[in-house]
Amino acid sequence: MAGVSTQVFTFNDEQTQMTEINFRRLGAIREVEGFRAHLASLKLDVPCDAELLHGPDSPLSWPLERHGIRISNRIVAQPMEGWDGTADGRPTENTLRRWRRFGQSGAKLIWGGEAVAVRHDGRANPNQLVAAEHTRSGLAQLRQALLVEHRKASGSDSGLLIGLQLTHSGRYSRPAAQNRPQPRILYHHPILDRRLGLPPDYPLLADGEIREIIGDFCRAAKMARDIGFDFVDIKHCHGYLGHEFLSAHTRDGNYGGSFENRTRFLREVVEGIRVAAPGLRIGVRVSVFDTIPFLPDPARSESGRLGPGIAEAWGSLLPYRWGFGVNKQNPTEMDLEEPAKFFTLLEQLDIRLVNVTAGSPYYNPHVQRPAFYPPSDGYQPPEDPLCGVARQISAARQLKAKLPNLIIIGSAYSYLQDFLPHVAQANVREGLVDAVGIGRMLLSYPEFLRDVLEGRRIDRKRICRTFSDCTTAPRKGLPSGCYPLDEFYRESAAAAELRRVKAKRKDA
Ligand SMILES: Cc1cc2nc3c(=O)[nH]c(=O)nc-3n(C[C@H](O)[C@H](O)[C@H](O)COP(=O)(O)O)c2cc1C
Ligand code: SF4
């Protein structure tokens, strides 16, 4: 398949790269046959079923039972923060609403709800949730609210697995104020340090500080278990601390350099959790490949209009030593050799739940969450966003083929819009992944797949069209949510503010 070879493929593939923004809007394609033809025209190998099955006949309804884990269907609610906690990290009514909607989705695997910081200064924004004594009852309430709604929607909570995603935001820590980043970094990155304005002598997290953070993860995991969560996710994705360890090739000491050192953080967290919270299951969400940070092409950007994304210059940075899952000689290509080794390590550590994602929303959003419309700090898509979907499907498929015993969750399906159910069904039916993880679509239309499974009419007006407001709003210090399609946000004061900010940008 062009653009998606079985081993590695490039972001510059001539069939898929856009020189102009001329790709087709999926909302304009009404029939699945048209969509399949469109995939074929792009030469993308994205399995897509022509006919949707319902009820127990659908692969999305298949129960999964492996390694003592029981999940009653193949739908996963991906973690999504809302930037709507209190200043000290407790959930608010808006947070509860989001978790209730996760429950209404009918997904039987709730992958963490949202990223919860294991300590106050590890928050990615001043409204992120924190796992601490004073937030214990709030976190318990979130789980309970989800459970109640899930029972109402699905009739029973049998085979429901609820996790809590634990994180430290590392390089993207911004705990106190939206305009006051407080990065905690593991190594100096030649591009990202410049973007964050970090001088060459900006201090690195010391090994002793890392050990304290490991202790925080273990304490938070114990709290999660005591509250009733079935598992915790040790977040290793999207440029945050866990992910940065995996690319800490240039770091000295115990936590950088060799593969063994770069995975020491994970191993020590797992070891600590097994002591502090025996019996608690552990999962890992990991960005299995990265790429060079992208920026809007200056030659094609105008005032108020972002140009198409291009990779920052990397010719002088070879061999490239600041990425995970990238080809060191051409870091715009993925190389899954180390990620496969990482997955083998997970299996050795008896970690069975693995959620495959990619890249980072901060420096390559088109890789992480393919979208038709860019977020305010992004760029116009450098390729048809379907290529981004196909790339994540391909990576998950390759890793699942290598490590068939792991329970592998795929990501980044929301861009598929009306055809998400067809692709999700085919992916599970063909065993490319064990379950499909749904992100943005849950914000706009939580019960989309439940409607499909139960044979109800699809409400096309609620299908996520990847407007990216749920990413733009937080970049402007506003809570995240589906502003265009969810009435709750559409009518809010924050929506008025977001419209004002966006209009100003156009006038600039
Ligand atoms: C508003 C928003 C918040 C997100 N928050 C998290 C998060 O807390 N943890 C995480 O692992 N991923 C987070 N993600 C990424 C999603 O889980 C998912 O990987 C991504 O949106 C691509 O999937 P999709 O195409 O189904 O949206 C977030 C995405 C969005 C849009
Ligand atoms: S704001 Fe709504 S429509 Fe836009 S990407 Fe987010 S969920 Fe989708």
Coordinates of C-alpha atoms and ligand atoms in Angstrom, one line a residue:
M1 CA 0.0 0.0 0.0
A2 CA 1.4 3.3 -0.9
G3 CA 2.0 5.7 2.0
V4 CA 1.7 2.7 4.4
S5 CA 4.3 0.1 3.7
T6 CA 4.6 -2.8 6.1
Q7 CA 7.8 -1.6 7.8
V8 CA 8.3 2.1 7.5
F9 CA 6.9 4.8 5.4
T10 CA 7.7 8.4 4.8
F11 CA 5.7 11.5 5.4
N12 CA 6.9 12.8 2.0
D13 CA 5.3 10.0 0.0
E14 CA 4.3 11.6 -3.3
Q15 CA 0.9 10.0 -3.6
T16 CA -0.3 11.4 -0.3
Q17 CA 1.5 14.6 0.4
M18 CA -0.5 17.7 -0.5
T19 CA 1.1 20.5 -2.2
E20 CA -2.1 22.5 -2.0
I21 CA -5.0 22.0 0.4
N22 CA -7.1 20.1 -2.1
F23 CA -8.2 17.0 -0.3
R24 CA -11.8 15.9 -0.3
R25 CA -14.1 16.6 2.6
L26 CA -15.4 13.3 4.0
G27 CA -18.8 14.9 5.0
A28 CA -19.5 15.2 1.3
I29 CA -19.2 11.4 0.7
R30 CA -22.6 9.8 1.5
E31 CA -22.1 6.1 0.7
V32 CA -19.5 3.7 2.0
E33 CA -18.7 2.6 -1.6
G34 CA -17.7 6.2 -2.4
F35 CA -15.5 6.2 0.7
R36 CA -13.9 2.9 -0.3
A37 CA -13.2 4.3 -3.8
H38 CA -11.7 7.4 -2.2
L39 CA -9.4 5.3 -0.1
A40 CA -8.4 3.4 -3.2
S41 CA -7.7 6.6 -5.0
L42 CA -5.3 7.6 -2.2
K43 CA -3.8 4.1 -2.4
L44 CA -4.4 3.8 1.4
D45 CA -4.9 0.3 2.8
V46 CA -7.6 1.0 5.5
P47 CA -9.8 -2.0 5.9
C48 CA -13.4 -0.9 5.6
D49 CA -16.5 -3.1 5.7
A50 CA -19.2 -2.4 3.2
E51 CA -22.0 -3.6 5.5
L52 CA -22.5 -2.8 9.1
L53 CA -23.5 -5.6 11.4
H54 CA -25.7 -5.1 14.5
G55 CA -26.1 -6.6 17.9
P56 CA -24.1 -9.7 18.8
D57 CA -23.2 -10.3 15.1
S58 CA -21.0 -7.2 15.1
P59 CA -17.3 -7.7 15.8
L60 CA -17.6 -4.6 17.9
S61 CA -19.8 -6.6 20.3
W62 CA -17.5 -9.5 20.7
P63 CA -16.5 -10.1 24.3
L64 CA -12.8 -10.3 25.0
E65 CA -11.4 -12.6 27.7
R66 CA -7.6 -13.0 28.0
H67 CA -5.1 -13.2 30.9
G68 CA -7.9 -12.9 33.4
I69 CA -9.2 -9.6 31.9
R70 CA -12.8 -9.5 30.7
I71 CA -14.1 -6.8 28.5
S72 CA -17.6 -7.2 27.1
N73 CA -17.1 -5.4 23.8
R74 CA -14.4 -3.9 21.6
I75 CA -15.2 -0.2 22.1
V76 CA -12.8 1.9 24.1
A77 CA -13.4 5.4 25.4
Q78 CA -10.0 7.2 25.0
P79 CA -8.8 9.6 27.7
M80 CA -9.6 13.2 27.1
E81 CA -9.1 16.1 29.5
G82 CA -11.3 19.0 29.7
W83 CA -9.2 21.7 31.3
D84 CA -12.1 22.2 33.7
G85 CA -10.9 21.0 37.1
T86 CA -10.6 23.4 40.1
A87 CA -7.4 25.3 40.7
D88 CA -6.4 22.6 43.2
G89 CA -7.1 19.7 40.9
R90 CA -10.6 18.5 41.8
P91 CA -13.3 17.7 39.2
T92 CA -16.1 20.2 38.6
E93 CA -19.7 19.6 37.3
N94 CA -18.4 19.9 33.7
T95 CA -15.8 17.1 34.4
L96 CA -18.6 14.9 35.8
R97 CA -20.7 15.6 32.7
R98 CA -17.9 14.4 30.5
W99 CA -17.4 11.2 32.5
R100 CA -21.2 10.5 32.4
R101 CA -21.1 10.8 28.6
F102 CA -18.2 8.4 28.5
G103 CA -20.5 6.0 30.4
Q104 CA -23.3 6.6 28.0
S105 CA -21.1 5.6 25.1
G106 CA -21.5 1.9 25.8
A107 CA -17.7 1.4 25.6
K108 CA -16.7 -1.4 27.9
L109 CA -13.1 -0.3 28.3
I110 CA -12.7 3.2 29.7
W111 CA -9.1 4.0 29.1
G112 CA -8.3 6.4 32.0
G113 CA -11.1 9.0 31.5
E114 CA -8.5 11.7 31.3
A115 CA -4.9 12.5 32.2
V116 CA -4.6 13.0 35.9
A117 CA -1.4 14.5 37.2
V118 CA 0.4 12.5 40.0
R119 CA 1.5 15.8 41.5
H120 CA 0.4 19.4 41.4
D121 CA 3.5 20.7 39.6
G122 CA 3.2 18.0 36.9
R123 CA 0.0 19.4 35.6
A124 CA -0.3 20.3 31.9
N125 CA -2.7 23.2 32.6
P126 CA -3.9 25.0 35.7
N127 CA -7.2 23.1 35.6
Q128 CA -6.0 19.6 35.2
L129 CA -7.0 17.0 37.7
V130 CA -4.5 15.9 40.3
A131 CA -4.4 12.6 42.3
A132 CA -4.0 13.6 45.9
E133 CA -5.7 13.2 49.2
H134 CA -7.9 16.3 48.7
T135 CA -9.1 15.0 45.3
R136 CA -9.8 11.4 46.4
S137 CA -13.6 11.8 46.8
G138 CA -13.8 13.8 43.5
L139 CA -12.1 11.1 41.6
A140 CA -14.3 8.5 43.2
Q141 CA -17.3 10.5 42.2
L142 CA -16.2 10.5 38.5
R143 CA -15.9 6.8 38.5
Q144 CA -19.3 6.4 40.1
A145 CA -21.0 8.8 37.8
L146 CA -19.7 7.0 34.8
L147 CA -20.7 3.6 36.2
V148 CA -24.3 4.8 36.9
E149 CA -24.7 6.1 33.3
H150 CA -23.1 3.1 31.8
R151 CA -25.6 0.8 33.6
K152 CA -28.5 3.0 32.5
A153 CA -27.3 2.9 28.9
S154 CA -26.1 -0.7 28.6
G155 CA -28.3 -2.4 31.1
S156 CA -25.4 -3.8 33.1
D157 CA -21.8 -3.1 34.1
S158 CA -20.8 -6.7 33.3
G159 CA -17.4 -6.8 31.6
L160 CA -16.8 -3.1 32.1
L161 CA -13.2 -2.1 32.9
I162 CA -12.4 1.4 34.1
G163 CA -8.9 2.8 34.3
L164 CA -7.4 6.0 35.5
Q165 CA -4.7 7.6 33.4
L166 CA -1.7 8.8 35.5
T167 CA 0.6 11.4 34.1
H168 CA 3.4 13.9 34.7
S169 CA 3.5 16.6 32.0
G170 CA 7.2 17.0 32.0
R171 CA 8.2 19.4 29.2
Y172 CA 4.6 20.6 28.9
S173 CA 4.0 21.3 32.6
R174 CA 2.0 24.5 33.1
P175 CA 0.6 24.0 36.6
A176 CA -0.1 27.5 37.8
A177 CA -1.2 29.7 34.9
Q178 CA -1.9 29.4 31.2
N179 CA 0.7 31.9 30.4
R180 CA 3.4 30.5 32.7
P181 CA 4.9 27.2 31.4
Q182 CA 7.2 25.5 33.9
P183 CA 8.8 22.7 31.8
R184 CA 10.5 19.8 33.6
I185 CA 12.8 18.2 31.0
L186 CA 14.9 15.1 30.8
Y187 CA 17.3 16.3 28.1
H188 CA 17.9 19.2 25.8
H189 CA 16.0 18.9 22.5
P190 CA 17.5 20.9 19.6
I191 CA 14.1 22.0 18.3
L192 CA 11.7 21.8 21.2
D193 CA 14.0 23.7 23.6
R194 CA 14.1 26.6 21.1
R195 CA 10.3 26.5 20.8
L196 CA 9.9 26.7 24.5
G197 CA 12.6 29.4 24.9
L198 CA 14.8 27.2 27.1
P199 CA 18.4 28.3 27.4
P200 CA 21.2 25.7 27.1
D201 CA 21.8 25.7 30.8
Y202 CA 18.1 25.1 31.7
P203 CA 18.2 22.5 34.4
L204 CA 17.3 18.8 33.7
L205 CA 15.3 16.8 36.2
A206 CA 17.8 15.1 38.4
D207 CA 17.7 11.3 39.0
G208 CA 16.6 12.0 42.6
E209 CA 13.7 14.1 41.4
I210 CA 12.7 11.3 39.0
R211 CA 12.7 8.9 41.9
E212 CA 10.3 11.2 43.8
I213 CA 8.0 11.3 40.8
I214 CA 8.1 7.5 40.6
G215 CA 6.9 7.5 44.2
D216 CA 4.1 9.9 43.3
F217 CA 2.9 7.4 40.5
C218 CA 2.9 4.6 43.1
R219 CA 0.9 6.6 45.6
A220 CA -1.6 7.7 43.0
A221 CA -2.0 4.1 41.8
K222 CA -2.7 3.0 45.3
M223 CA -5.4 5.7 45.6
A224 CA -6.9 4.6 42.3
R225 CA -7.1 1.0 43.4
D226 CA -8.7 2.0 46.8
I227 CA -11.3 4.1 45.0
G228 CA -12.2 1.1 42.8
F229 CA -10.5 1.7 39.5
D230 CA -9.6 -1.6 37.7
F231 CA -6.3 -0.4 36.3
V232 CA -4.0 2.6 35.9
D233 CA -2.4 3.7 32.7
I234 CA 1.2 4.8 33.1
K235 CA 1.0 7.4 30.4
H236 CA 3.9 7.2 27.8
C237 CA 2.6 9.4 25.0
H238 CA 2.2 12.8 23.4
G239 CA 5.5 14.4 24.5
Y240 CA 4.8 14.2 28.2
L241 CA 7.3 12.9 30.8
G242 CA 6.8 9.1 30.3
H243 CA 7.1 9.5 26.5
E244 CA 10.2 11.7 26.9
F245 CA 12.0 9.0 28.8
L246 CA 11.8 6.7 25.7
S247 CA 13.7 9.2 23.6
A248 CA 16.2 10.2 26.3
H249 CA 19.2 8.9 24.2
T250 CA 21.4 11.9 25.1
R251 CA 20.7 11.9 28.8
D252 CA 23.5 10.7 31.2
G253 CA 22.9 8.6 34.3
N254 CA 20.4 5.9 35.2
Y255 CA 17.5 7.1 33.1
G256 CA 19.0 7.9 29.7
G257 CA 21.1 6.4 27.0
S258 CA 20.6 2.7 26.6
F259 CA 17.1 1.1 26.0
E260 CA 17.4 -0.4 29.5
N261 CA 18.0 3.0 31.1
R262 CA 15.3 4.7 29.0
T263 CA 12.8 2.2 30.2
R264 CA 14.0 2.2 33.9
F265 CA 11.3 4.8 34.8
L266 CA 8.5 2.4 33.6
R267 CA 10.1 -0.6 35.3
E268 CA 10.5 1.2 38.6
V269 CA 6.9 2.6 38.5
V270 CA 5.6 -0.9 37.8
E271 CA 7.7 -2.5 40.5
G272 CA 6.5 0.2 43.0
I273 CA 2.8 -0.2 42.1
R274 CA 3.0 -3.9 42.5
V275 CA 4.2 -3.4 46.1
A276 CA 1.9 -0.4 46.9
A277 CA -1.3 -1.7 45.2
P278 CA -1.1 -5.4 44.7
G279 CA -3.7 -6.8 42.3
L280 CA -4.1 -3.5 40.5
R281 CA -3.8 -4.0 36.7
I282 CA -1.5 -1.7 34.8
G283 CA -1.8 -0.5 31.2
V284 CA 0.4 1.7 29.1
R285 CA -0.6 4.2 26.4
V286 CA 2.4 4.9 24.2
S287 CA 3.2 7.1 21.2
V288 CA 4.8 4.3 19.1
F289 CA 6.3 6.7 16.6
D290 CA 7.1 10.3 16.4
T291 CA 8.4 12.7 13.8
I292 CA 10.2 16.0 13.5
P293 CA 8.2 18.9 15.0
F294 CA 6.1 20.6 12.3
L295 CA 5.4 24.3 11.8
P296 CA 3.3 26.2 9.3
D297 CA 5.3 26.7 6.1
P298 CA 6.4 30.4 6.4
A299 CA 6.4 30.7 2.6
R300 CA 2.8 29.7 2.4
S301 CA 1.4 31.5 5.6
E302 CA -0.3 34.8 5.5
S303 CA -1.3 37.1 8.3
G304 CA -4.2 35.3 10.1
R305 CA -3.9 32.2 7.9
L306 CA -1.7 29.3 8.8
G307 CA 0.2 27.6 5.9
P308 CA 0.5 23.9 5.4
G309 CA 2.7 22.1 7.9
I310 CA 6.3 21.3 7.1
A311 CA 8.9 19.5 9.2
E312 CA 11.5 21.7 10.8
A313 CA 14.9 21.5 9.1
W314 CA 16.7 18.3 10.4
G315 CA 19.5 17.8 7.9
S316 CA 22.1 18.9 10.4
L317 CA 20.7 16.7 13.2
L318 CA 21.7 13.3 11.9
P319 CA 21.8 10.7 13.3
Y320 CA 18.7 11.9 15.0
R321 CA 18.8 11.1 18.7
W322 CA 15.7 12.9 20.0
G323 CA 12.8 10.6 19.0
F324 CA 11.2 7.3 19.8
G325 CA 10.1 5.0 16.9
V326 CA 11.8 7.1 14.3
N327 CA 14.4 6.3 11.7
K328 CA 17.6 7.9 13.0
Q329 CA 18.8 8.6 9.4
N330 CA 15.5 10.1 8.3
P331 CA 13.4 11.1 11.3
T332 CA 10.3 11.8 9.2
E333 CA 10.0 8.0 8.8
M334 CA 8.8 5.7 11.5
D335 CA 10.9 2.7 12.6
L336 CA 9.0 0.3 14.9
E337 CA 11.9 -1.8 15.9
E338 CA 12.4 -0.2 19.3
P339 CA 8.6 0.1 19.9
A340 CA 8.3 -3.7 19.3
K341 CA 11.1 -4.2 21.9
F342 CA 9.2 -1.9 24.3
F343 CA 6.1 -4.0 23.7
T344 CA 8.1 -7.2 24.5
L345 CA 9.2 -5.6 27.7
L346 CA 5.6 -4.8 28.6
E347 CA 4.7 -8.4 28.1
Q348 CA 7.6 -9.5 30.3
L349 CA 6.3 -7.1 33.0
D350 CA 2.9 -8.8 32.7
I351 CA 1.3 -5.7 31.3
R352 CA -1.4 -6.8 28.8
L353 CA -3.3 -3.6 28.1
V354 CA -1.6 -1.4 25.6
N355 CA -3.0 1.6 23.8
V356 CA -1.2 2.6 20.6
T357 CA -1.1 6.3 19.8
A358 CA 1.5 8.5 18.1
G359 CA 3.2 11.8 18.0
S360 CA 2.2 14.8 20.1
P361 CA -0.6 17.4 19.9
Y362 CA 2.0 20.1 20.7
Y363 CA 4.4 19.7 17.8
N364 CA 2.8 17.3 15.2
P365 CA -1.0 17.4 15.7
H366 CA -1.6 16.0 12.2
V367 CA 0.1 12.8 13.3
Q368 CA -1.6 12.5 16.7
R369 CA -5.2 13.7 15.9
P370 CA -5.7 13.9 12.1
A371 CA -8.1 16.8 11.3
F372 CA -9.5 18.8 8.4
Y373 CA -9.3 22.1 10.3
P374 CA -6.1 22.8 12.3
P375 CA -6.1 24.0 15.9
S376 CA -5.0 27.6 16.5
D377 CA -1.4 26.7 17.2
G378 CA -1.2 24.1 14.4
Y379 CA -0.9 24.4 10.6
Q380 CA -3.0 23.4 7.6
P381 CA -2.8 19.6 7.1
P382 CA 0.4 18.7 5.2
E383 CA -1.3 15.6 3.8
D384 CA -4.8 14.2 3.4
P385 CA -5.7 13.6 7.1
L386 CA -6.7 10.0 6.1
C387 CA -3.0 9.3 5.7
G388 CA -2.6 10.1 9.4
V389 CA -5.4 7.7 10.2
A390 CA -3.9 5.0 8.0
R391 CA -0.5 5.5 9.6
Q392 CA -1.8 4.8 13.1
I393 CA -3.8 1.8 11.8
S394 CA -0.6 0.5 10.2
A395 CA 1.5 0.9 13.3
A396 CA -1.0 -0.8 15.5
R397 CA -1.4 -3.6 13.0
Q398 CA 2.3 -4.2 12.7
L399 CA 2.8 -4.3 16.5
K400 CA -0.3 -6.5 17.0
A401 CA 1.2 -9.0 14.5
K402 CA 4.5 -9.1 16.4
L403 CA 3.0 -9.3 19.9
P404 CA -0.3 -11.2 19.5
N405 CA -0.8 -11.8 23.2
L406 CA -1.1 -8.2 24.1
I407 CA -4.5 -6.6 24.2
I408 CA -3.9 -3.8 21.7
I409 CA -6.1 -0.7 21.3
G410 CA -6.0 1.4 18.2
S411 CA -6.4 5.2 18.1
A412 CA -7.2 8.1 15.8
Y413 CA -10.4 6.9 14.1
S414 CA -12.5 10.1 14.6
Y415 CA -11.4 11.6 11.3
L416 CA -13.2 8.8 9.5
Q417 CA -16.5 10.4 10.5
D418 CA -19.5 8.6 8.9
F419 CA -17.3 5.7 8.1
L420 CA -15.7 5.2 11.5
P421 CA -18.1 2.3 12.3
H422 CA -17.2 0.5 9.0
V423 CA -13.4 0.8 9.6
A424 CA -13.7 0.0 13.3
Q425 CA -15.7 -3.2 12.5
A426 CA -13.2 -4.3 9.8
N427 CA -10.2 -3.6 12.1
V428 CA -11.6 -5.8 14.9
R429 CA -12.9 -8.4 12.5
E430 CA -9.6 -8.8 10.8
G431 CA -7.7 -8.8 14.2
L432 CA -5.6 -5.7 13.3
V433 CA -6.3 -4.5 16.8
D434 CA -8.3 -6.0 19.7
A435 CA -10.4 -2.9 20.2
V436 CA -10.9 0.5 18.8
G437 CA -10.4 3.6 20.9
I438 CA -12.6 6.6 20.2
G439 CA -11.6 10.1 21.1
R440 CA -13.1 13.3 19.7
M441 CA -16.2 11.5 18.4
L442 CA -17.2 10.9 22.0
L443 CA -17.2 14.6 22.7
S444 CA -19.6 15.3 19.9
Y445 CA -21.7 12.1 19.7
P446 CA -20.9 9.8 22.6
E447 CA -23.4 7.1 21.7
F448 CA -22.5 6.9 18.0
L449 CA -21.3 3.3 18.0
R450 CA -24.0 2.2 20.4
D451 CA -26.5 3.6 17.9
V452 CA -24.8 1.5 15.2
L453 CA -24.8 -1.6 17.3
E454 CA -28.4 -1.2 18.3
G455 CA -29.5 -0.5 14.7
R456 CA -30.7 3.0 15.4
R457 CA -30.7 5.8 12.8
I458 CA -27.4 7.8 12.9
D459 CA -27.7 11.4 13.8
R460 CA -25.3 12.8 11.1
K461 CA -25.5 16.3 12.5
R462 CA -23.6 15.2 15.6
I463 CA -20.7 13.5 13.8
C464 CA -17.4 15.1 14.6
R465 CA -16.1 16.9 11.6
T466 CA -12.7 17.6 13.2
F467 CA -13.1 21.3 13.6
S468 CA -10.4 21.2 16.3
D469 CA -12.2 23.6 18.6
C470 CA -11.8 21.1 21.4
T471 CA -8.0 21.6 21.0
T472 CA -8.1 25.3 20.2
A473 CA -10.2 26.3 23.2
P474 CA -7.6 25.1 25.8
R475 CA -4.8 26.7 23.9
K476 CA -6.7 29.9 24.6
G477 CA -7.1 29.1 28.3
L478 CA -10.8 28.0 27.8
P479 CA -12.2 24.6 28.8
S480 CA -12.2 21.9 26.1
G481 CA -15.4 20.5 24.7
C482 CA -17.2 20.2 21.4
Y483 CA -18.1 23.8 20.8
P484 CA -19.7 23.4 17.4
L485 CA -21.8 20.3 18.0
D486 CA -22.5 19.9 21.7
E487 CA -25.2 22.4 22.7
F488 CA -23.8 22.5 26.2
Y489 CA -20.7 24.2 24.9
R490 CA -22.3 26.0 21.9
E491 CA -24.4 28.1 24.2
S492 CA -21.7 28.8 26.8
A493 CA -19.9 32.0 27.7
A494 CA -16.7 30.2 26.7
A495 CA -18.1 29.7 23.2
A496 CA -18.6 33.5 22.8
E497 CA -15.0 34.1 23.9
L498 CA -13.7 31.4 21.5
R499 CA -15.6 33.0 18.6
R500 CA -14.1 36.4 19.6
V501 CA -10.6 35.0 19.7
K502 CA -11.0 33.2 16.4
A503 CA -12.4 36.3 14.7
K504 CA -9.5 38.4 15.9
R505 CA -7.1 35.9 14.5
K506 CA -8.8 36.1 11.0
D507 CA -8.6 40.0 11.2
A508 CA -5.0 40.0 12.3
Ligands
LIG1 C1 -9.6 17.6 23.8 C2 -8.7 16.4 23.8 C3 -8.1 16.0 25.0 C4 -7.3 14.9 25.0 N1 -6.8 14.5 26.2 C5 -6.0 13.4 26.3 C6 -5.6 12.8 27.5 O1 -5.9 13.4 28.6 N2 -4.8 11.7 27.5 C7 -4.5 11.1 26.3 O2 -3.8 10.0 26.3 N3 -4.9 11.5 25.1 C8 -5.7 12.6 25.1 N4 -6.2 13.1 23.9 C9 -5.9 12.3 22.6 C10 -7.1 11.3 22.4 O3 -7.2 10.4 23.4 C11 -6.9 10.6 21.0 O4 -5.7 9.9 21.0 C12 -6.9 11.6 19.8 O5 -7.9 12.6 19.9 C13 -7.1 10.8 18.5 O6 -8.2 10.0 18.5 P1 -9.6 10.5 17.8 O7 -9.2 10.6 16.3 O8 -10.6 9.4 18.1 O9 -9.9 11.8 18.3 C14 -7.0 14.2 23.8 C15 -7.6 14.6 22.6 C16 -8.4 15.7 22.6 C17 -9.1 16.1 21.3
SF4_2 S1 -14.7 20.4 18.5 FE1 -16.2 18.8 18.2 S2 -16.3 18.6 15.9 FE2 -14.5 19.7 16.4 S3 -12.8 18.2 16.6 FE3 -13.6 18.5 18.6 S4 -15.2 17.0 18.9 FE4 -14.8 17.1 16.7

